[in-house]
Amino acid sequence: MEVGAIILAGGKSSRMGTDKGLLKFQSQHLVQYSINAVDNLCKEISLVTSNPEYDQFGYRRLEDETPELGPLGGIQSGLRSSKYEWNVILSTDIPKIDESIVKSLIRPPIEELIRVARCNDRVQPLIGVYSKWILPELDKFIRNGGRSVFEFIANFNPVYANFPAEQARAFENVNTMEEFQKLEP
């Protein structure tokens, strides 16, 4: 099964104060951890951001077709431009994510329209697999003022890929400089 990857790197980073995907942790940019998690598994990787500094990574860079929508806008733009029916969606701020998590998400058969990670009863909508078939509903949801990824995916009865509590660190994201400074190898 061929799968694309869409890495959401275009957030405002208002809580962080700087573009968090470009912060370095253990000598790698945060976005590189998401890239590494999908690189061997996905046929195409797209980075959704308006920041041209991401061109240094050598992957296709997309801008949100409708700015200021947050993650939903990135998902919309990424899915619309992807040539693959199934696409891994990852945010750029999860430095502990690894290939084994993504492998579990994309294991066949994928019959649902959305499959997202869940660990310790916490749903991770920005660590998942989304079908292009959701685009008409996503467009409608956004047109009607919807902005919440959680609200949107609830419309599809997503399948949850459950991960054991021991893997909880893989799902930790960093939103503030304080969280970033507390990151441990």
PDB file of N, CA and C in Angstrom, residues 142-185:
ATOM      1  N   ILE A 142     -14.981  23.400   7.366  1.00  0.00           N
ATOM      2  CA  ILE A 142     -14.233  24.664   7.437  1.00  0.00           C
ATOM      3  C   ILE A 142     -15.100  25.834   6.962  1.00  0.00           C
ATOM      4  N   ARG A 143     -15.835  25.636   5.864  1.00  0.00           N
ATOM      5  CA  ARG A 143     -16.737  26.691   5.354  1.00  0.00           C
ATOM      6  C   ARG A 143     -17.758  27.106   6.412  1.00  0.00           C
ATOM      7  N   ASN A 144     -18.183  26.126   7.219  1.00  0.00           N
ATOM      8  CA  ASN A 144     -19.181  26.399   8.253  1.00  0.00           C
ATOM      9  C   ASN A 144     -18.559  26.893   9.558  1.00  0.00           C
ATOM     10  N   GLY A 145     -17.273  27.220   9.529  1.00  0.00           N
ATOM     11  CA  GLY A 145     -16.626  27.809  10.699  1.00  0.00           C
ATOM     12  C   GLY A 145     -15.921  26.834  11.620  1.00  0.00           C
ATOM     13  N   GLY A 146     -15.910  25.555  11.271  1.00  0.00           N
ATOM     14  CA  GLY A 146     -15.241  24.563  12.115  1.00  0.00           C
ATOM     15  C   GLY A 146     -13.735  24.766  12.137  1.00  0.00           C
ATOM     16  N   ARG A 147     -13.144  24.623  13.325  1.00  0.00           N
ATOM     17  CA  ARG A 147     -11.692  24.784  13.454  1.00  0.00           C
ATOM     18  C   ARG A 147     -11.057  23.678  14.289  1.00  0.00           C
ATOM     19  N   SER A 148     -11.853  22.906  15.001  1.00  0.00           N
ATOM     20  CA  SER A 148     -11.321  21.890  15.908  1.00  0.00           C
ATOM     21  C   SER A 148     -11.097  20.556  15.191  1.00  0.00           C
ATOM     22  N   VAL A 149      -9.871  20.071  15.247  1.00  0.00           N
ATOM     23  CA  VAL A 149      -9.569  18.769  14.646  1.00  0.00           C
ATOM     24  C   VAL A 149     -10.352  17.680  15.374  1.00  0.00           C
ATOM     25  N   PHE A 150     -10.448  17.767  16.701  1.00  0.00           N
ATOM     26  CA  PHE A 150     -11.194  16.771  17.476  1.00  0.00           C
ATOM     27  C   PHE A 150     -12.650  16.722  17.032  1.00  0.00           C
ATOM     28  N   GLU A 151     -13.267  17.894  16.884  1.00  0.00           N
ATOM     29  CA  GLU A 151     -14.659  17.961  16.439  1.00  0.00           C
ATOM     30  C   GLU A 151     -14.818  17.356  15.052  1.00  0.00           C
ATOM     31  N   PHE A 152     -13.901  17.702  14.183  1.00  0.00           N
ATOM     32  CA  PHE A 152     -13.995  17.211  12.815  1.00  0.00           C
ATOM     33  C   PHE A 152     -13.885  15.695  12.752  1.00  0.00           C
ATOM     34  N   ILE A 153     -12.870  15.126  13.382  1.00  0.00           N
ATOM     35  CA  ILE A 153     -12.690  13.673  13.251  1.00  0.00           C
ATOM     36  C   ILE A 153     -13.811  12.894  13.922  1.00  0.00           C
ATOM     37  N   ALA A 154     -14.484  13.501  14.910  1.00  0.00           N
ATOM     38  CA  ALA A 154     -15.601  12.821  15.576  1.00  0.00           C
ATOM     39  C   ALA A 154     -16.718  12.497  14.588  1.00  0.00           C
ATOM     40  N   ASN A 155     -16.827  13.274  13.511  1.00  0.00           N
ATOM     41  CA  ASN A 155     -17.851  13.029  12.485  1.00  0.00           C
ATOM     42  C   ASN A 155     -17.632  11.726  11.728  1.00  0.00           C
ATOM     43  N   PHE A 156     -16.442  11.162  11.832  1.00  0.00           N
ATOM     44  CA  PHE A 156     -16.093   9.992  11.031  1.00  0.00           C
ATOM     45  C   PHE A 156     -15.937   8.712  11.838  1.00  0.00           C
ATOM     46  N   ASN A 157     -16.234   8.762  13.129  1.00  0.00           N
ATOM     47  CA  ASN A 157     -16.011   7.586  13.972  1.00  0.00           C
ATOM     48  C   ASN A 157     -14.640   6.985  13.688  1.00  0.00           C
ATOM     49  N   PRO A 158     -13.590   7.730  13.985  1.00  0.00           N
ATOM     50  CA  PRO A 158     -12.248   7.241  13.650  1.00  0.00           C
ATOM     51  C   PRO A 158     -11.911   5.963  14.396  1.00  0.00           C
ATOM     52  N   VAL A 159     -11.046   5.191  13.805  1.00  0.00           N
ATOM     53  CA  VAL A 159     -10.512   4.015  14.482  1.00  0.00           C
ATOM     54  C   VAL A 159      -9.291   4.490  15.249  1.00  0.00           C
ATOM     55  N   TYR A 160      -9.165   4.005  16.470  1.00  0.00           N
ATOM     56  CA  TYR A 160      -8.024   4.391  17.298  1.00  0.00           C
ATOM     57  C   TYR A 160      -7.000   3.279  17.302  1.00  0.00           C
ATOM     58  N   ALA A 161      -5.776   3.645  16.991  1.00  0.00           N
ATOM     59  CA  ALA A 161      -4.654   2.716  17.121  1.00  0.00           C
ATOM     60  C   ALA A 161      -4.147   2.911  18.543  1.00  0.00           C
ATOM     61  N   ASN A 162      -4.409   1.928  19.392  1.00  0.00           N
ATOM     62  CA  ASN A 162      -4.063   2.052  20.804  1.00  0.00           C
ATOM     63  C   ASN A 162      -2.622   1.649  21.057  1.00  0.00           C
ATOM     64  N   PHE A 163      -1.932   2.481  21.817  1.00  0.00           N
ATOM     65  CA  PHE A 163      -0.541   2.231  22.166  1.00  0.00           C
ATOM     66  C   PHE A 163      -0.438   2.099  23.678  1.00  0.00           C
ATOM     67  N   PRO A 164       0.442   1.216  24.152  1.00  0.00           N
ATOM     68  CA  PRO A 164       0.574   0.996  25.595  1.00  0.00           C
ATOM     69  C   PRO A 164       1.170   2.212  26.312  1.00  0.00           C
ATOM     70  N   ALA A 165       0.881   2.301  27.592  1.00  0.00           N
ATOM     71  CA  ALA A 165       1.351   3.425  28.408  1.00  0.00           C
ATOM     72  C   ALA A 165       2.866   3.588  28.347  1.00  0.00           C
ATOM     73  N   GLU A 166       3.583   2.493  28.162  1.00  0.00           N
ATOM     74  CA  GLU A 166       5.049   2.560  28.098  1.00  0.00           C
ATOM     75  C   GLU A 166       5.528   3.416  26.923  1.00  0.00           C
ATOM     76  N   GLN A 167       4.681   3.616  25.943  1.00  0.00           N
ATOM     77  CA  GLN A 167       5.075   4.407  24.773  1.00  0.00           C
ATOM     78  C   GLN A 167       4.610   5.863  24.860  1.00  0.00           C
ATOM     79  N   ALA A 168       4.101   6.276  25.994  1.00  0.00           N
ATOM     80  CA  ALA A 168       3.520   7.618  26.131  1.00  0.00           C
ATOM     81  C   ALA A 168       4.494   8.734  25.748  1.00  0.00           C
ATOM     82  N   ARG A 169       5.771   8.559  26.024  1.00  0.00           N
ATOM     83  CA  ARG A 169       6.748   9.614  25.695  1.00  0.00           C
ATOM     84  C   ARG A 169       6.796   9.888  24.190  1.00  0.00           C
ATOM     85  N   ALA A 170       6.500   8.891  23.390  1.00  0.00           N
ATOM     86  CA  ALA A 170       6.541   9.070  21.932  1.00  0.00           C
ATOM     87  C   ALA A 170       5.504  10.086  21.455  1.00  0.00           C
ATOM     88  N   PHE A 171       4.492  10.335  22.272  1.00  0.00           N
ATOM     89  CA  PHE A 171       3.399  11.216  21.873  1.00  0.00           C
ATOM     90  C   PHE A 171       3.477  12.605  22.505  1.00  0.00           C
ATOM     91  N   GLU A 172       4.505  12.846  23.290  1.00  0.00           N
ATOM     92  CA  GLU A 172       4.649  14.154  23.932  1.00  0.00           C
ATOM     93  C   GLU A 172       5.003  15.210  22.892  1.00  0.00           C
ATOM     94  N   ASN A 173       4.249  16.303  22.923  1.00  0.00           N
ATOM     95  CA  ASN A 173       4.587  17.405  22.024  1.00  0.00           C
ATOM     96  C   ASN A 173       5.051  18.601  22.847  1.00  0.00           C
ATOM     97  N   VAL A 174       5.760  19.487  22.200  1.00  0.00           N
ATOM     98  CA  VAL A 174       6.287  20.665  22.894  1.00  0.00           C
ATOM     99  C   VAL A 174       5.637  21.923  22.333  1.00  0.00           C
ATOM    100  N   ASN A 175       5.036  22.689  23.234  1.00  0.00           N
ATOM    101  CA  ASN A 175       4.335  23.899  22.821  1.00  0.00           C
ATOM    102  C   ASN A 175       4.942  25.176  23.369  1.00  0.00           C
ATOM    103  N   THR A 176       5.733  25.050  24.431  1.00  0.00           N
ATOM    104  CA  THR A 176       6.329  26.235  25.043  1.00  0.00           C
ATOM    105  C   THR A 176       7.839  26.043  25.148  1.00  0.00           C
ATOM    106  N   MET A 177       8.538  27.137  25.324  1.00  0.00           N
ATOM    107  CA  MET A 177       9.989  27.063  25.482  1.00  0.00           C
ATOM    108  C   MET A 177      10.337  26.289  26.752  1.00  0.00           C
ATOM    109  N   GLU A 178       9.519  26.423  27.774  1.00  0.00           N
ATOM    110  CA  GLU A 178       9.745  25.682  29.022  1.00  0.00           C
ATOM    111  C   GLU A 178       9.662  24.171  28.773  1.00  0.00           C
ATOM    112  N   GLU A 179       8.645  23.730  28.027  1.00  0.00           N
ATOM    113  CA  GLU A 179       8.531  22.301  27.692  1.00  0.00           C
ATOM    114  C   GLU A 179       9.721  21.849  26.854  1.00  0.00           C
ATOM    115  N   PHE A 180      10.140  22.687  25.933  1.00  0.00           N
ATOM    116  CA  PHE A 180      11.279  22.343  25.086  1.00  0.00           C
ATOM    117  C   PHE A 180      12.547  22.176  25.922  1.00  0.00           C
ATOM    118  N   GLN A 181      12.769  23.085  26.851  1.00  0.00           N
ATOM    119  CA  GLN A 181      13.969  23.029  27.685  1.00  0.00           C
ATOM    120  C   GLN A 181      13.971  21.831  28.626  1.00  0.00           C
ATOM    121  N   LYS A 182      12.796  21.277  28.907  1.00  0.00           N
ATOM    122  CA  LYS A 182      12.698  20.108  29.795  1.00  0.00           C
ATOM    123  C   LYS A 182      12.813  18.785  29.042  1.00  0.00           C
ATOM    124  N   LEU A 183      12.897  18.847  27.721  1.00  0.00           N
ATOM    125  CA  LEU A 183      13.003  17.614  26.932  1.00  0.00           C
ATOM    126  C   LEU A 183      14.221  16.815  27.360  1.00  0.00           C
ATOM    127  N   GLU A 184      14.014  15.530  27.486  1.00  0.00           N
ATOM    128  CA  GLU A 184      15.125  14.640  27.831  1.00  0.00           C
ATOM    129  C   GLU A 184      15.374  13.685  26.681  1.00  0.00           C
ATOM    130  N   PRO A 185      16.647  13.310  26.485  1.00  0.00           N
ATOM    131  CA  PRO A 185      16.969  12.365  25.393  1.00  0.00           C
ATOM    132  C   PRO A 185      16.249  11.037  25.545  1.00  0.00           C
TER     133      PRO A 185
END
